[in-house]
Amino acid sequence: MNTSTPLMVRKLLVDLSQGFPRHWLGGKAFRTQYFNALSMSFPVGEQEFIDAVRAAAEMLPTDADHTSLRATIQDFVGQEATHRRIHGLYNDELEKQGLVNHWQDWARNQIELGRQRGVPPLSRLAVTAAFEHCTAVLADVTLRHPEILDGADPMLATLWRWHAVEETEHKAVAFDLYRTLGGDRWTRVRWYMYAMWSFTTRATGQTVNNLWHDRVLFKPGTWLDAASFFFGRHGLFWLTVGPLFSYMKRDFHPWQHDNRELATKWLNANAGRYSIVRGPKEA
């Protein structure tokens, strides 16, 4: 069953070749380098999401009942491919600023290890669904609490909110495919625990490395900002901990938290900042 919203593939109308400030998020080093770390994971990670969903989709029956889900999967691939491309350009600028992307190497090594060990397509899909939930939760916070990007360079604020919109739109695609193929709850939860551990350790490691190369790792202000960002009155930890752990519920589904209005609101208010490459596939 396909419960996802119809998807559009869009082109974001920003020019990353002009570069952006080193501390683009309100002059705050920690917040900037945390978001930069997330960007560093996307090109390799989203290619794996594409590959995992495509491999699992080959297991779908060819009957008409699954035509809608197949069409949504094609649009999911289109959106993720666009994210991969634009974050590759983003990461090129980070490299010019002297940062070193270790996360992409960690991800490549883990993906290759999984292939060598013969991780089955349904398990790869479970990992993808897990990471998609993590990104969907962060996307919701980014759209629901715009103050998180207060003071951000306008181009990058647009980029992150556009990405959040599309992560919101397709947050149930991998999950729906997993459920349609008969994936069970315990496998889903087990791989989610792995994804949470992987995301937390790698995000922490890459952010610390970014701060080291930025020469602000040992400045007290860096860590005061980190404490405020995660544990302040509207800190990221308090905003995400409940939604993140909701994934473990027996009856969980991504659209139990229906936040499509946030995506629609941003798209309507920013129609001049993107163009439509392809509309939803016909079912």
Coordinates of C-alpha atoms in Angstrom, one line a residue:
M1 CA 0.0 0.0 0.0
N2 CA 1.3 3.4 -1.0
T3 CA 0.4 6.1 1.6
S4 CA 2.9 8.7 0.4
T5 CA 2.1 12.1 -0.9
P6 CA 2.6 12.6 -4.7
L7 CA 6.2 13.7 -5.3
M8 CA 7.7 16.3 -7.6
V9 CA 11.3 16.5 -8.7
R10 CA 12.5 20.1 -8.4
K11 CA 15.6 22.1 -9.3
L12 CA 16.8 24.4 -6.6
L13 CA 17.7 27.8 -8.0
V14 CA 20.8 28.6 -6.0
D15 CA 24.4 29.1 -7.2
L16 CA 26.8 27.4 -4.8
S17 CA 29.7 28.3 -7.1
Q18 CA 29.8 31.7 -5.6
G19 CA 30.7 30.2 -2.2
F20 CA 29.4 31.1 1.2
P21 CA 30.8 32.3 4.6
R22 CA 32.9 30.0 6.7
H23 CA 30.5 30.4 9.6
W24 CA 27.3 30.8 7.6
L25 CA 24.8 30.1 10.4
G26 CA 24.7 33.3 12.3
G27 CA 28.4 33.4 12.7
K28 CA 28.2 30.4 15.1
A29 CA 30.9 27.8 14.5
F30 CA 29.3 24.8 16.1
R31 CA 26.0 25.0 14.4
T32 CA 27.6 25.7 11.1
Q33 CA 29.9 22.7 11.4
Y34 CA 27.1 20.4 12.5
F35 CA 25.0 21.2 9.5
N36 CA 28.2 21.0 7.3
A37 CA 28.8 17.5 8.7
L38 CA 25.3 16.4 7.8
S39 CA 25.8 17.7 4.2
M40 CA 29.0 15.6 4.0
S41 CA 27.0 12.4 4.5
F42 CA 24.4 13.0 1.8
P43 CA 26.1 12.2 -1.6
V44 CA 27.2 8.7 -0.5
G45 CA 24.2 8.1 1.8
E46 CA 21.5 9.1 -0.6
Q47 CA 23.1 7.0 -3.4
E48 CA 22.8 4.0 -1.1
F49 CA 19.2 4.9 -0.4
I50 CA 18.5 5.0 -4.1
D51 CA 20.3 1.7 -4.7
A52 CA 18.6 -0.1 -1.7
V53 CA 15.1 1.0 -2.8
R54 CA 15.7 0.0 -6.4
A55 CA 17.0 -3.4 -5.4
A56 CA 14.0 -4.0 -3.1
A57 CA 11.6 -2.7 -5.7
E58 CA 12.6 -5.6 -8.0
M59 CA 10.9 -7.9 -5.5
L60 CA 7.5 -6.3 -6.0
P61 CA 4.9 -8.3 -7.9
T62 CA 4.3 -6.9 -11.4
D63 CA 0.5 -6.6 -10.9
A64 CA -1.5 -3.4 -11.1
D65 CA -1.9 -3.2 -7.4
H66 CA 1.7 -2.0 -7.0
T67 CA 1.7 0.5 -9.9
S68 CA 1.2 3.5 -7.7
L69 CA 4.1 2.5 -5.4
R70 CA 6.4 1.9 -8.3
A71 CA 5.6 5.4 -9.7
T72 CA 6.3 7.0 -6.3
I73 CA 9.6 5.1 -6.0
Q74 CA 10.7 6.6 -9.3
D75 CA 10.0 10.1 -8.0
F76 CA 11.7 9.3 -4.7
V77 CA 14.8 8.4 -6.8
G78 CA 14.6 11.6 -8.7
Q79 CA 14.4 13.7 -5.5
E80 CA 17.3 11.9 -3.8
A81 CA 19.4 12.1 -6.9
T82 CA 18.9 15.9 -6.9
H83 CA 19.9 16.1 -3.2
R84 CA 23.0 14.1 -3.9
R85 CA 24.0 16.4 -6.7
I86 CA 23.5 19.7 -4.9
H87 CA 25.1 18.5 -1.7
G88 CA 28.1 17.4 -3.8
L89 CA 28.5 21.0 -4.9
Y90 CA 28.0 22.2 -1.3
N91 CA 30.7 19.8 -0.1
D92 CA 33.1 21.0 -2.8
E93 CA 32.9 24.4 -1.2
L94 CA 33.6 22.9 2.2
E95 CA 36.7 21.3 0.8
K96 CA 37.9 24.7 -0.4
Q97 CA 37.4 26.0 3.1
G98 CA 39.8 23.3 4.4
L99 CA 37.4 20.8 5.8
V100 CA 38.0 17.0 5.3
N101 CA 35.0 14.7 4.6
H102 CA 35.6 11.5 6.5
W103 CA 31.9 10.6 6.8
Q104 CA 31.7 9.7 3.1
D105 CA 34.6 7.3 3.6
W106 CA 33.1 5.7 6.7
A107 CA 29.8 5.3 4.8
R108 CA 31.4 3.8 1.7
N109 CA 33.4 1.3 3.9
Q110 CA 30.2 0.3 5.8
I111 CA 28.2 -0.2 2.6
E112 CA 31.0 -2.3 1.0
L113 CA 31.2 -4.4 4.1
G114 CA 27.5 -5.0 4.0
R115 CA 27.8 -6.1 0.3
Q116 CA 30.7 -8.5 1.2
R117 CA 28.6 -10.0 3.9
G118 CA 25.6 -10.4 1.6
V119 CA 23.2 -8.3 3.5
P120 CA 19.8 -9.1 1.9
P121 CA 17.8 -6.4 0.0
L122 CA 15.1 -6.3 2.7
S123 CA 17.7 -5.5 5.4
R124 CA 19.3 -2.8 3.2
L125 CA 15.8 -1.4 2.8
A126 CA 15.2 -1.5 6.6
V127 CA 18.4 0.5 7.1
T128 CA 17.2 3.0 4.5
A129 CA 13.8 3.4 6.1
A130 CA 15.5 4.0 9.4
F131 CA 17.8 6.7 8.1
E132 CA 14.8 8.2 6.3
H133 CA 13.0 8.5 9.6
C134 CA 16.0 10.3 11.2
T135 CA 16.2 12.8 8.3
A136 CA 12.4 13.3 8.4
V137 CA 12.5 14.2 12.1
L138 CA 15.3 16.7 11.5
A139 CA 13.4 18.0 8.5
D140 CA 10.3 18.5 10.6
V141 CA 12.3 20.5 13.2
T142 CA 13.9 22.6 10.5
L143 CA 10.5 23.6 9.1
R144 CA 8.5 23.8 12.3
H145 CA 11.2 25.8 14.1
P146 CA 12.6 28.3 11.6
E147 CA 14.6 30.0 14.3
I148 CA 17.1 27.1 14.1
L149 CA 18.4 28.8 11.0
D150 CA 18.2 32.4 12.3
G151 CA 21.0 34.5 10.9
A152 CA 21.9 31.9 8.2
D153 CA 23.2 32.9 4.8
P154 CA 20.1 33.2 2.7
M155 CA 21.2 30.8 0.1
L156 CA 22.0 28.0 2.5
A157 CA 18.8 28.7 4.5
T158 CA 16.9 28.1 1.3
L159 CA 18.9 24.9 0.5
W160 CA 18.3 23.3 3.9
R161 CA 14.6 24.2 4.0
W162 CA 14.1 22.9 0.4
H163 CA 15.8 19.7 1.4
A164 CA 13.6 19.4 4.5
V165 CA 10.5 19.8 2.4
E166 CA 11.4 17.0 0.1
E167 CA 12.5 14.7 2.9
T168 CA 9.1 15.4 4.4
E169 CA 7.3 14.6 1.2
H170 CA 9.0 11.2 0.7
K171 CA 9.5 10.1 4.3
A172 CA 7.3 7.1 3.9
V173 CA 8.4 5.7 0.6
A174 CA 11.1 3.2 1.9
F175 CA 8.9 2.3 4.9
D176 CA 5.9 1.6 2.7
L177 CA 8.0 -0.6 0.4
Y178 CA 9.4 -2.4 3.4
R179 CA 6.0 -3.1 4.7
T180 CA 4.6 -4.1 1.3
L181 CA 7.4 -6.7 1.0
G182 CA 6.5 -8.2 4.3
G183 CA 9.2 -6.8 6.5
D184 CA 8.7 -7.5 10.1
R185 CA 8.8 -5.1 13.1
W186 CA 11.7 -6.6 15.0
T187 CA 14.0 -6.5 11.9
R188 CA 12.9 -2.9 11.4
V189 CA 13.6 -1.9 15.0
R190 CA 16.9 -3.8 15.1
W191 CA 18.2 -2.0 12.0
Y192 CA 16.9 1.3 13.4
M193 CA 19.0 0.9 16.5
Y194 CA 22.0 0.4 14.2
A195 CA 21.1 3.5 12.2
M196 CA 20.7 5.6 15.3
W197 CA 24.1 4.5 16.6
S198 CA 25.7 5.0 13.2
F199 CA 24.2 8.5 12.7
T200 CA 25.1 9.7 16.2
T201 CA 28.7 8.6 16.2
R202 CA 29.4 9.7 12.7
A203 CA 27.7 13.1 13.1
T204 CA 29.7 13.7 16.3
G205 CA 33.0 12.5 14.8
Q206 CA 32.6 14.6 11.6
T207 CA 31.5 17.7 13.5
V208 CA 34.4 17.5 15.9
N209 CA 36.8 17.0 12.9
N210 CA 35.2 20.1 11.2
L211 CA 35.7 22.2 14.3
W212 CA 39.4 21.0 14.5
H213 CA 40.1 22.1 10.9
D214 CA 38.2 25.3 11.6
R215 CA 40.5 25.9 14.5
V216 CA 37.7 26.5 17.0
L217 CA 37.5 23.1 18.6
F218 CA 39.0 24.2 22.0
K219 CA 37.2 27.6 22.2
P220 CA 34.8 27.8 25.1
G221 CA 32.2 29.6 23.0
T222 CA 32.1 26.6 20.6
W223 CA 30.9 24.3 23.3
L224 CA 28.6 26.8 25.0
D225 CA 26.9 27.1 21.6
A226 CA 26.8 23.3 21.3
A227 CA 25.1 23.1 24.7
S228 CA 22.5 25.7 23.8
F229 CA 21.9 24.1 20.4
F230 CA 21.2 20.6 21.8
F231 CA 19.9 21.3 25.4
G232 CA 18.7 24.8 25.5
R233 CA 15.0 25.7 26.0
H234 CA 14.2 24.7 22.4
G235 CA 17.3 22.5 22.0
L236 CA 17.5 19.9 19.2
F237 CA 17.6 17.0 21.7
W238 CA 14.3 18.0 23.3
L239 CA 12.6 18.5 20.0
T240 CA 13.7 15.2 18.4
V241 CA 14.0 12.6 21.2
G242 CA 10.2 11.7 21.2
P243 CA 9.7 11.6 17.4
L244 CA 12.9 9.6 17.0
F245 CA 11.9 6.9 19.5
S246 CA 8.3 6.7 18.1
Y247 CA 9.8 4.6 15.3
M248 CA 9.9 1.6 17.7
K249 CA 6.2 1.5 18.2
R250 CA 4.4 -1.6 17.0
D251 CA 2.0 0.3 14.9
F252 CA 4.3 3.0 13.7
H253 CA 3.9 4.7 10.4
P254 CA 5.7 7.9 9.2
W255 CA 2.4 9.6 8.3
Q256 CA 1.0 9.2 11.8
H257 CA 2.7 12.6 12.1
D258 CA 1.2 14.3 9.2
N259 CA 3.2 17.5 8.7
R260 CA 2.6 18.0 4.9
E261 CA 1.2 21.4 5.6
L262 CA 4.7 22.6 6.6
A263 CA 6.1 21.5 3.3
T264 CA 3.2 23.1 1.4
K265 CA 3.6 26.4 3.3
W266 CA 7.3 26.7 2.4
L267 CA 6.8 25.7 -1.2
N268 CA 4.0 28.3 -1.7
A269 CA 6.0 31.0 0.0
N270 CA 9.2 30.3 -2.0
A271 CA 7.9 29.4 -5.5
G272 CA 10.5 31.6 -7.1
R273 CA 13.4 29.6 -5.6
Y274 CA 12.9 26.4 -7.4
S275 CA 11.6 25.0 -10.7
I276 CA 9.7 21.8 -11.5
V277 CA 11.8 19.3 -13.3
R278 CA 9.1 16.5 -13.3
G279 CA 5.7 16.2 -11.7
P280 CA 4.3 13.1 -10.0
K281 CA 4.4 9.9 -12.1
E282 CA 1.1 8.7 -13.3
A283 CA -0.2 5.6 -11.4

